[in-house]
């Protein structure tokens, strides 16, 4: 009922400007017509003369009883364009007879009109309408002024928006965050049944801080908490508090909490809280007065919560290191939940959520896709499937095939292929041997990542690239793992040196990554002859730049030793890469020459190439996904899979994949 009344008011307010504009347009047309009309005033004798000469084209007679006259208007035959005449004649029968006789003889149009003064409605319209229009204009003008003043009065009001029921999200819509959902499950119980906690004297956290890399689902998780608890969900960005004028942000914080208290129990979600919650009193030029006052007010309001008010704040950021320590103490944001990048199982669940409305080709399993996408966030995976769907539509396909998923993965990682860029044959050969060098190192080192794809098609700023994913996801890396990563990064440059006796600029990104790993091994991980000491830390000054004001916990002599250890690690890995490339020159040449012919090689093709020394034929290249159900059951029987005869194709593929 209230919504209908509000909508009617909005419609009326919306019609007023258009009505006003309509009246203005009518007035402009009227004035324009009046200005463009030339009226010739005739005396009685002049009118009679024109009548006798037969120069009248049409006549309209209006009776004026009050003045005892006739007002005659019309057009002369010899008149100019848009020219009319006007004459005031005495009210007598003789005048009317002359005009009527002239109309019969000369056959001109004659009209008569009654006295307009005798029409009460017309009199009122003529005399009252101008005043009505004036009042309407004044009302419209003052209404606009009041609306403007009202908006200025609302300047300090909260910009927190209340989520509608149409956008309700539950835990079923959040995949891959099992531990995180368990952490916030208590909040849901408290919002639903706070007496259960109060009975035992338990205090629910007033604030929960979600932090982690971008795209991992922090906002989605907060919305799911409100959806599961079925309570009002207010959401606002940290930047909505910060304004030019000092005190506005603090006023909005106060108003936001007043609204929340009126609708308790409820949940407030502050996204990107680092915009308002940064450390106070930092930076070259001192603090930001407005932001610091807003933060102070936020701290005060969170302290002022009553124990049973039923208001919970959830905030999200990907920069927890810049937040003010007072914001993170117990009693404010006293629970911190890390929302990390999903593991392989989490990625499979996320892909399952985002693939519900997409048609995947038969044989494509989400488990395989999850294995191929380490390091992808939930947003990356959603974008991957969306790009694959767009490619399938562009290629006029009914379903999404593995070809579109491969291309979409490349697009997400490196950007679209530069098919129009022309390379010389020499450049193509250099890129082919460079990428083949990476592939050989990856194939021959036991702890190296699996080679998933090699291509010499340029993407982004790279002339080609080698997609390598870990054989298994690890929580931490060993020294051997890091050394073999550096060796793999140096494989491209090493292949160039051995094959062409020349080096190029194509390995600059490889060197950047290798140098970072080597420096971290020496200065952070204690993996060098300098011993288990940490000389540097990853974080620097928050507002002066990460490296601008970094504190060094070592002398100049130790700095020289750090450089020597880094050089030692890089040189040893380069030496090892040379040994592997020299030992497997034939494999290097085979992969490089095949790349020059086919431009792109998949994992299955590379494995076949290594084993057989040639590319598989179409029959040999047939994968499990392309096999018939009968053939898959024969393979399952050989592998001694239980109940294989009752499984469908997807289930058989899953079981065979698990055996791998």
XYZ file of C-alpha atoms in Angstrom:
660
model
C 0.000 0.000 0.000
C 2.729 2.450 0.963
C 4.709 1.573 -2.155
C 1.681 2.423 -4.367
C 1.257 5.812 -2.659
C 4.970 6.553 -3.093
C 4.834 5.537 -6.757
C 1.799 7.811 -7.359
C 3.617 10.737 -5.758
C 6.676 10.053 -7.892
C 4.502 9.945 -11.037
C 2.891 13.297 -10.166
C 6.262 14.873 -9.489
C 7.533 13.488 -12.762
C 4.565 14.913 -14.750
C 4.830 18.478 -13.439
C 7.929 19.475 -15.426
C 6.462 18.052 -18.650
C 3.150 19.881 -18.104
C 5.009 23.102 -17.487
C 7.082 22.617 -20.633
C 3.889 21.909 -22.621
C 2.344 25.215 -21.515
C 5.526 27.079 -22.386
C 5.543 25.544 -25.879
C 1.898 26.542 -26.433
C 2.671 30.098 -25.322
C 5.673 30.292 -27.619
C 3.595 29.115 -30.598
C 0.870 31.649 -29.754
C 3.335 34.522 -29.515
C 5.028 33.360 -32.701
C 1.726 33.315 -34.599
C 0.768 36.756 -33.252
C 4.129 38.207 -34.241
C 3.897 36.731 -37.718
C 0.331 38.056 -38.325
C -0.077 41.540 -39.940
C -3.439 43.169 -38.986
C -4.693 46.118 -41.076
C -7.155 48.402 -39.233
C -9.953 49.764 -41.458
C -12.376 52.581 -40.756
C -16.093 52.243 -41.490
C -15.776 54.106 -44.805
C -12.678 52.096 -45.855
C -14.473 48.791 -45.107
C -17.576 49.876 -47.084
C -15.287 50.926 -49.929
C -13.519 47.549 -50.016
C -16.929 45.843 -49.857
C -18.303 47.860 -52.771
C -15.184 47.162 -54.859
C -15.587 43.393 -54.293
C -12.219 43.086 -52.539
C -13.479 41.037 -49.575
C -12.318 37.398 -49.424
C -13.920 36.313 -46.111
C -15.532 38.030 -43.134
C -16.215 37.089 -39.506
C -18.644 39.258 -37.517
C -18.526 39.240 -33.702
C -21.311 40.995 -31.798
C -20.333 43.238 -28.901
C -23.563 44.021 -27.040
C -21.850 46.009 -24.320
C -20.263 48.428 -26.821
C -23.206 48.410 -29.313
C -20.736 47.560 -32.118
C -19.775 44.813 -34.521
C -16.134 43.637 -34.659
C -15.375 42.564 -38.213
C -12.284 40.549 -39.120
C -11.293 38.875 -42.346
C -9.008 38.823 -45.358
C -8.838 41.052 -48.446
C -8.281 39.582 -51.867
C -5.292 41.827 -52.558
C -3.802 41.338 -49.042
C -0.238 40.240 -48.417
C 0.621 36.855 -46.956
C -0.578 36.429 -43.329
C -2.276 39.875 -43.513
C -5.792 40.319 -42.113
C -8.039 43.312 -41.486
C -10.038 44.543 -38.522
C -12.899 47.008 -38.483
C -15.262 48.214 -35.773
C -18.734 48.987 -37.209
C -21.811 50.500 -35.581
C -24.488 48.020 -34.554
C -27.328 48.574 -37.083
C -29.436 46.535 -39.468
C -28.214 48.606 -42.428
C -24.613 47.486 -41.871
C -25.624 43.830 -41.658
C -27.756 44.122 -44.821
C -24.818 45.624 -46.769
C -22.478 42.834 -45.692
C -25.060 40.112 -46.446
C -25.838 41.619 -49.870
C -22.127 41.831 -50.626
C -21.656 38.185 -49.601
C -24.452 37.065 -51.946
C -23.185 39.128 -54.883
C -19.434 38.562 -54.445
C -19.686 35.028 -53.008
C -17.260 35.503 -50.098
C -17.364 33.475 -46.878
C -19.391 35.027 -44.053
C -19.380 33.864 -40.412
C -20.977 35.263 -37.297
C -20.046 34.813 -33.637
C -21.985 35.491 -30.467
C -20.854 37.989 -27.901
C -17.946 36.266 -25.998
C -18.734 38.344 -22.955
C -21.992 36.415 -22.630
C -20.024 33.152 -21.982
C -19.238 32.932 -18.270
C -16.766 30.091 -18.779
C -14.833 31.986 -21.433
C -14.689 35.091 -19.287
C -13.364 33.099 -16.362
C -10.894 31.331 -18.606
C -9.533 34.551 -20.051
C -9.303 36.355 -16.739
C -8.321 33.520 -14.390
C -6.051 31.318 -16.555
C -3.033 33.693 -16.476
C -3.166 33.778 -12.674
C -3.487 29.979 -12.504
C -0.443 29.590 -14.724
C 1.479 32.089 -12.619
C 0.612 30.246 -9.389
C 1.521 26.896 -10.966
C 4.881 28.262 -12.068
C 5.557 29.681 -8.589
C 4.567 26.356 -6.992
C 6.841 24.415 -9.327
C 9.758 26.794 -8.739
C 9.473 26.758 -4.930
C 8.964 22.995 -4.930
C 12.252 22.577 -6.777
C 13.950 24.904 -4.333
C 12.621 22.955 -1.360
C 13.747 19.688 -2.947
C 17.221 21.145 -3.429
C 17.352 22.318 0.169
C 16.149 18.896 1.319
C 18.936 17.167 -0.587
C 21.453 19.545 0.934
C 20.044 18.738 4.359
C 20.512 15.024 3.541
C 24.194 15.618 2.799
C 25.197 14.071 6.121
C 22.799 11.138 5.868
C 24.092 7.611 5.478
C 24.477 6.232 1.958
C 24.069 2.652 3.138
C 21.603 0.837 0.886
C 19.241 -1.908 1.952
C 19.483 -5.041 -0.169
C 16.196 -6.180 -1.691
C 14.742 -9.673 -1.283
C 15.193 -10.251 -5.025
C 18.991 -10.308 -4.537
C 18.901 -12.811 -1.669
C 21.957 -15.076 -1.533
C 22.392 -18.207 0.584
C 25.280 -20.558 1.338
C 24.180 -22.736 -1.595
C 25.333 -19.926 -3.903
C 28.767 -19.779 -2.227
C 31.124 -22.562 -3.318
C 34.664 -23.405 -2.285
C 34.636 -21.606 1.086
C 33.876 -24.439 3.500
C 36.024 -23.277 6.432
C 35.062 -19.653 5.927
C 31.354 -20.517 6.041
C 31.923 -22.431 9.267
C 33.598 -19.356 10.776
C 30.601 -17.103 10.101
C 27.927 -19.737 10.890
C 27.818 -18.515 14.507
C 26.725 -15.099 13.312
C 23.682 -16.641 11.656
C 22.708 -18.511 14.837
C 23.079 -15.324 16.874
C 20.950 -13.253 14.495
C 18.264 -15.952 14.471
C 18.292 -16.828 18.178
C 20.367 -14.402 20.293
C 18.879 -15.661 23.592
C 20.706 -18.965 23.176
C 24.049 -17.134 23.444
C 22.944 -14.664 26.101
C 21.810 -17.515 28.311
C 25.400 -18.731 28.766
C 26.885 -15.225 28.827
C 28.536 -15.609 25.428
C 29.366 -12.457 23.489
C 29.081 -12.746 19.746
C 31.759 -10.877 17.745
C 30.675 -7.308 16.990
C 32.654 -7.190 13.797
C 34.098 -9.690 11.344
C 36.853 -8.713 8.924
C 37.092 -10.693 5.685
C 40.398 -10.268 3.900
C 42.080 -11.996 1.009
C 42.966 -11.581 -2.667
C 40.471 -9.840 -4.979
C 37.728 -11.986 -6.475
C 37.689 -14.689 -3.800
C 34.066 -14.113 -2.737
C 34.224 -11.835 0.333
C 31.183 -9.758 -0.635
C 29.250 -12.858 -1.675
C 29.973 -14.501 1.679
C 28.682 -11.452 3.585
C 25.474 -11.408 1.538
C 25.018 -15.121 2.184
C 25.221 -14.573 5.967
C 22.360 -12.048 5.763
C 20.424 -14.335 3.427
C 20.755 -17.334 5.718
C 19.798 -15.309 8.798
C 16.959 -13.592 6.879
C 17.740 -10.175 8.379
C 18.086 -6.721 6.766
C 21.386 -6.335 4.902
C 22.846 -2.818 4.665
C 25.786 -2.456 2.319
C 28.071 0.522 1.768
C 31.532 1.196 0.383
C 34.275 2.712 2.494
C 34.665 5.540 -0.016
C 31.017 6.611 0.591
C 32.038 7.996 3.988
C 34.863 10.226 2.753
C 33.863 13.690 1.525
C 35.537 17.033 0.888
C 33.943 18.672 3.919
C 35.185 17.742 7.366
C 32.551 16.101 9.553
C 30.321 14.734 6.800
C 31.789 11.218 7.000
C 31.371 11.110 10.788
C 27.756 12.267 10.408
C 27.079 9.463 7.912
C 28.563 6.909 10.308
C 26.243 8.089 13.097
C 23.214 8.020 10.824
C 24.094 4.538 9.537
C 24.181 3.105 13.051
C 20.931 4.876 13.975
C 19.211 3.234 11.005
C 20.694 -0.139 11.954
C 19.484 0.139 15.560
C 15.937 0.847 14.361
C 16.019 -2.319 12.210
C 17.946 -4.632 14.563
C 18.769 -7.453 14.306
C 20.541 -6.629 11.071
C 23.869 -6.856 9.303
C 26.026 -3.984 8.005
C 28.548 -4.735 5.285
C 31.351 -2.223 4.591
C 33.219 -3.051 1.396
C 36.793 -1.824 0.840
C 37.052 -0.589 4.420
C 40.686 0.372 3.865
C 39.381 3.558 2.152
C 38.288 4.872 5.565
C 40.114 2.603 8.028
C 43.742 3.309 7.167
C 46.288 3.983 9.858
C 45.989 7.462 11.343
C 48.761 10.030 11.282
C 50.755 8.460 8.450
C 52.052 9.824 5.189
C 54.466 12.550 4.131
C 51.966 15.372 4.570
C 50.303 14.199 7.761
C 46.895 12.592 8.079
C 43.679 13.211 6.191
C 41.506 15.148 8.658
C 38.122 14.112 7.241
C 39.052 10.424 6.919
C 40.546 10.310 10.420
C 37.441 11.901 11.961
C 35.285 9.367 10.132
C 37.446 6.520 11.437
C 37.276 7.918 14.987
C 33.488 8.028 14.776
C 33.390 4.454 13.456
C 35.545 3.281 16.371
C 33.303 5.115 18.848
C 30.093 3.696 17.405
C 31.449 0.146 17.488
C 32.426 0.624 21.123
C 28.970 1.987 21.899
C 27.111 -1.138 20.881
C 24.954 -2.638 23.584
C 25.548 -6.307 24.220
C 22.170 -7.370 22.865
C 21.495 -4.869 20.097
C 21.777 -7.503 17.387
C 23.917 -5.459 14.976
C 26.869 -7.196 13.353
C 29.372 -5.490 11.049
C 31.163 -7.415 8.323
C 33.934 -5.590 6.481
C 36.020 -6.674 3.496
C 39.427 -5.635 2.221
C 42.368 -7.064 0.331
C 44.816 -4.810 2.210
C 44.573 -5.701 5.926
C 48.115 -4.465 6.549
C 47.098 -0.804 6.072
C 44.244 -0.862 8.612
C 44.501 1.051 11.883
C 45.388 -1.252 14.821
C 42.539 0.214 16.901
C 40.089 -1.109 14.336
C 41.302 -4.692 14.748
C 41.372 -4.946 18.524
C 38.903 -7.231 20.387
C 35.536 -5.568 20.800
C 35.567 -4.086 17.298
C 36.634 -6.294 14.429
C 37.500 -9.061 16.835
C 37.257 -11.908 14.338
C 39.350 -12.011 11.180
C 38.616 -14.535 8.461
C 41.073 -15.118 5.632
C 39.356 -15.811 2.322
C 42.106 -17.440 0.275
C 42.266 -18.573 -3.321
C 40.385 -21.870 -3.709
C 42.172 -25.219 -3.888
C 41.406 -27.799 -6.572
C 38.310 -29.057 -4.765
C 37.057 -25.545 -4.179
C 37.610 -24.639 -7.842
C 35.584 -27.687 -8.882
C 32.695 -26.551 -6.663
C 32.896 -22.988 -7.991
C 32.907 -24.226 -11.572
C 29.832 -26.300 -10.723
C 27.966 -23.165 -9.578
C 28.923 -21.087 -12.625
C 28.312 -23.879 -15.151
C 24.681 -24.499 -14.142
C 23.290 -22.384 -16.978
C 25.958 -23.343 -19.534
C 25.934 -26.267 -21.957
C 29.245 -28.138 -21.800
C 30.188 -30.735 -24.403
C 29.947 -34.365 -23.408
C 33.114 -35.608 -21.764
C 34.227 -32.291 -20.245
C 34.626 -32.826 -16.503
C 34.800 -30.018 -13.971
C 37.530 -31.888 -12.099
C 39.856 -31.668 -15.095
C 39.079 -27.975 -15.501
C 39.843 -27.409 -11.821
C 43.243 -29.102 -12.200
C 44.105 -26.870 -15.153
C 43.375 -23.616 -13.315
C 45.615 -23.342 -10.215
C 45.762 -19.839 -8.769
C 42.396 -18.833 -10.274
C 39.980 -16.987 -7.995
C 36.223 -17.456 -8.069
C 35.865 -14.351 -10.232
C 38.521 -15.691 -12.638
C 36.679 -19.001 -12.983
C 33.363 -17.261 -13.648
C 35.079 -15.103 -16.265
C 36.720 -18.196 -17.801
C 33.392 -19.972 -18.377
C 31.770 -16.771 -19.613
C 34.570 -16.188 -22.144
C 34.246 -19.819 -23.287
C 30.486 -19.371 -23.767
C 31.034 -16.164 -25.768
C 33.552 -17.944 -27.991
C 31.128 -20.841 -28.563
C 28.403 -18.394 -29.635
C 30.855 -16.572 -31.903
C 31.764 -19.889 -33.546
C 28.070 -20.858 -33.954
C 28.354 -23.936 -31.721
C 25.537 -25.507 -29.746
C 27.738 -26.473 -26.770
C 30.998 -25.315 -25.163
C 33.857 -27.593 -26.190
C 37.371 -27.993 -24.834
C 38.663 -25.819 -27.662
C 36.725 -22.810 -26.339
C 37.815 -23.489 -22.761
C 41.493 -23.637 -23.806
C 41.167 -20.394 -25.726
C 39.297 -18.757 -22.839
C 42.040 -19.822 -20.397
C 44.644 -18.218 -22.627
C 42.568 -15.061 -22.871
C 42.198 -14.784 -19.094
C 45.914 -15.350 -18.483
C 47.543 -13.556 -21.409
C 44.864 -11.717 -23.386
C 43.585 -12.341 -26.923
C 45.850 -13.857 -29.576
C 47.660 -11.362 -31.837
C 46.907 -13.208 -35.058
C 47.415 -10.114 -37.210
C 50.947 -9.486 -35.925
C 53.509 -10.559 -38.503
C 56.773 -12.162 -37.426
C 59.767 -12.983 -39.539
C 60.730 -16.641 -39.895
C 63.823 -15.999 -37.796
C 61.736 -14.531 -34.953
C 59.343 -17.487 -35.059
C 62.296 -19.878 -34.815
C 63.771 -17.992 -31.843
C 60.422 -18.052 -30.003
C 59.905 -21.755 -30.816
C 63.282 -22.790 -29.380
C 62.819 -20.473 -26.390
C 59.467 -22.054 -25.460
C 60.805 -25.537 -26.250
C 63.617 -24.887 -23.760
C 61.093 -24.219 -21.003
C 59.198 -27.376 -21.971
C 62.299 -29.604 -21.908
C 63.278 -28.405 -18.414
C 59.710 -28.959 -17.224
C 59.648 -32.469 -18.649
C 63.006 -33.587 -17.299
C 62.999 -32.156 -13.758
C 61.120 -34.368 -11.307
C 59.877 -31.513 -9.091
C 59.062 -29.168 -11.948
C 55.506 -28.251 -12.940
C 53.640 -30.263 -15.566
C 53.677 -28.787 -19.057
C 50.042 -28.265 -20.044
C 50.424 -26.239 -23.211
C 53.128 -24.655 -25.365
C 52.409 -22.090 -28.057
C 54.271 -19.586 -30.210
C 51.141 -17.587 -31.003
C 51.775 -14.112 -29.542
C 49.463 -12.894 -26.791
C 49.706 -9.590 -24.970
C 53.368 -8.556 -24.830
C 54.672 -12.147 -25.096
C 55.742 -13.732 -28.366
C 54.672 -17.133 -26.997
C 54.240 -18.835 -23.666
C 54.475 -22.121 -21.831
C 51.598 -23.040 -19.509
C 52.930 -25.098 -16.614
C 50.871 -26.092 -13.571
C 52.069 -27.860 -10.403
C 51.634 -31.616 -10.403
C 50.051 -31.206 -6.967
C 49.154 -28.128 -4.948
C 51.413 -27.629 -1.938
C 51.050 -25.541 1.168
C 54.742 -24.668 1.175
C 57.662 -25.085 -1.213
C 60.975 -26.827 -0.552
C 64.357 -25.479 -1.524
C 64.523 -28.026 -4.355
C 61.148 -26.843 -5.656
C 62.318 -23.223 -5.763
C 65.630 -24.089 -7.421
C 63.871 -26.092 -10.103
C 61.425 -23.227 -10.676
C 64.399 -20.938 -11.314
C 65.970 -23.558 -13.592
C 62.719 -23.806 -15.574
C 62.547 -20.015 -15.928
C 66.095 -19.961 -17.308
C 65.365 -22.763 -19.807
C 64.287 -20.385 -22.580
C 67.428 -18.223 -22.490
C 69.618 -21.337 -22.206
C 68.008 -22.868 -25.315
C 68.716 -19.658 -27.245
C 72.365 -19.677 -26.205
C 72.935 -23.324 -27.118
C 70.998 -23.304 -30.402
C 71.894 -19.916 -31.876
C 74.946 -18.836 -29.876
C 73.049 -15.574 -29.320
C 70.756 -14.105 -26.666
C 67.617 -11.972 -27.043
C 65.424 -9.703 -24.925
C 62.624 -12.270 -24.800
C 63.634 -13.634 -21.381
C 63.358 -10.369 -19.392
C 60.161 -11.487 -17.623
C 61.749 -14.869 -16.823
C 64.705 -13.094 -15.209
C 62.398 -10.872 -13.172
C 60.613 -13.886 -11.679
C 63.830 -15.842 -11.135
C 65.512 -12.914 -9.381
C 62.547 -12.447 -7.012
C 62.622 -16.122 -6.050
C 66.409 -16.082 -5.513
C 66.297 -12.930 -3.378
C 63.437 -14.313 -1.272
C 65.419 -17.526 -0.733
C 68.380 -15.549 0.606
C 66.718 -12.684 2.511
C 63.422 -14.190 3.709
C 63.502 -17.997 3.688
C 67.046 -18.567 5.001
C 67.875 -20.956 2.129
C 71.496 -19.915 1.504
C 74.955 -20.189 3.048
C 74.170 -17.052 5.105
C 72.102 -19.254 7.385
C 68.528 -19.173 8.710
C 68.298 -15.389 8.980
C 65.656 -13.000 7.674
C 67.186 -9.813 6.344
C 64.110 -8.302 4.654
C 60.361 -8.359 5.058
C 57.727 -8.188 2.361
C 55.820 -5.233 3.793
C 57.253 -1.745 3.574
C 55.877 1.639 4.566
C 52.159 1.664 3.877
C 51.827 5.167 2.491
C 55.353 5.973 1.350
C 55.602 3.068 -1.081
C 56.573 -0.493 -0.420
C 60.284 0.008 -0.976
C 60.682 3.748 -0.399
C 61.255 3.534 3.322
C 62.091 -0.155 3.804
C 64.287 -0.835 6.812
C 67.442 -2.878 6.175
C 68.494 -5.162 9.002
C 71.993 -5.744 7.665
C 75.257 -3.947 6.968
C 76.815 -3.127 3.615
C 79.086 -6.159 3.915
C 76.085 -8.441 4.384
C 74.372 -6.730 1.429
C 77.348 -7.695 -0.718
C 77.123 -11.270 0.537
C 73.383 -11.317 -0.298
C 74.178 -10.261 -3.857
C 76.839 -12.953 -4.120
C 74.449 -15.646 -2.834
C 71.760 -14.569 -5.287
C 74.257 -14.690 -8.141
C 75.433 -18.093 -6.959
C 71.878 -19.499 -6.994
C 71.120 -18.080 -10.442
C 74.435 -19.280 -11.905
C 74.021 -22.798 -10.506
C 70.504 -23.041 -11.933
C 71.727 -21.707 -15.288
C 74.480 -24.318 -15.291
C 71.972 -27.068 -14.543
C 69.675 -25.832 -17.327
C 72.598 -26.007 -19.771
C 73.343 -29.592 -18.761
C 69.731 -30.660 -19.314
C 69.377 -28.840 -22.659
C 72.712 -30.215 -23.965
C 71.720 -33.722 -22.894
C 68.336 -33.509 -24.640
C 69.120 -31.487 -27.753
C 67.164 -33.901 -29.898
C 64.042 -33.430 -27.799
C 64.543 -29.650 -27.875
C 64.764 -29.694 -31.672
C 61.779 -32.051 -31.987
C 59.505 -29.844 -29.856
C 60.728 -26.618 -31.505
C 60.289 -27.914 -35.069
C 56.851 -29.294 -34.206
C 55.916 -25.922 -32.732
C 56.967 -24.183 -35.946
C 54.609 -26.478 -37.845
C 51.610 -26.651 -35.481
C 52.176 -23.430 -33.419
C 50.376 -24.909 -30.366
C 50.909 -28.214 -28.529
C 48.732 -29.609 -25.753
C 49.870 -31.829 -22.867
C 48.608 -34.989 -24.575
C 50.421 -34.112 -27.807
C 53.659 -33.321 -25.973
C 53.524 -36.601 -24.043
C 52.941 -38.539 -27.288
C 55.728 -36.587 -28.980
C 58.192 -37.452 -26.213
C 57.303 -41.156 -26.316
C 57.006 -41.664 -30.091
C 59.081 -38.896 -31.642
C 56.183 -37.724 -33.833
C 52.774 -36.123 -33.598
C 49.822 -38.516 -33.212
C 47.539 -39.168 -36.155
C 43.835 -38.362 -35.911
C 43.050 -41.922 -34.826
C 45.863 -42.012 -32.298
C 44.912 -38.590 -30.962
C 41.462 -39.760 -29.931
C 41.128 -38.995 -26.221
C 39.030 -40.685 -23.587
C 36.422 -37.942 -23.907
C 35.890 -38.837 -27.588
C 35.645 -42.591 -27.024
C 32.321 -44.436 -27.076
C 30.714 -45.797 -23.921
C 31.479 -49.381 -25.012
C 35.178 -48.598 -25.486
C 35.352 -46.841 -22.112
C 33.798 -49.877 -20.407
C 36.410 -52.123 -22.012
C 39.176 -49.915 -20.618
C 37.455 -49.828 -17.217
C 37.284 -53.612 -17.230
C 41.027 -53.822 -17.884
C 41.645 -51.339 -15.060
C 39.462 -53.512 -12.769
C 37.033 -50.709 -11.891
C 34.112 -52.016 -9.839
C 30.544 -51.724 -11.187
C 31.839 -50.265 -14.476
C 28.930 -51.808 -16.396
C 26.411 -49.687 -14.439
C 28.227 -46.389 -14.917
C 27.451 -43.756 -17.536
C 30.117 -42.015 -19.609
C 30.690 -39.131 -17.205
C 31.121 -41.482 -14.244
C 33.545 -43.706 -16.170
C 35.625 -40.683 -17.210
C 35.760 -39.558 -13.590
C 36.918 -42.981 -12.378
C 39.556 -43.276 -15.114
C 40.767 -39.760 -14.339
C 41.147 -40.694 -10.665
C 43.361 -43.618 -11.670
C 45.712 -41.213 -13.422
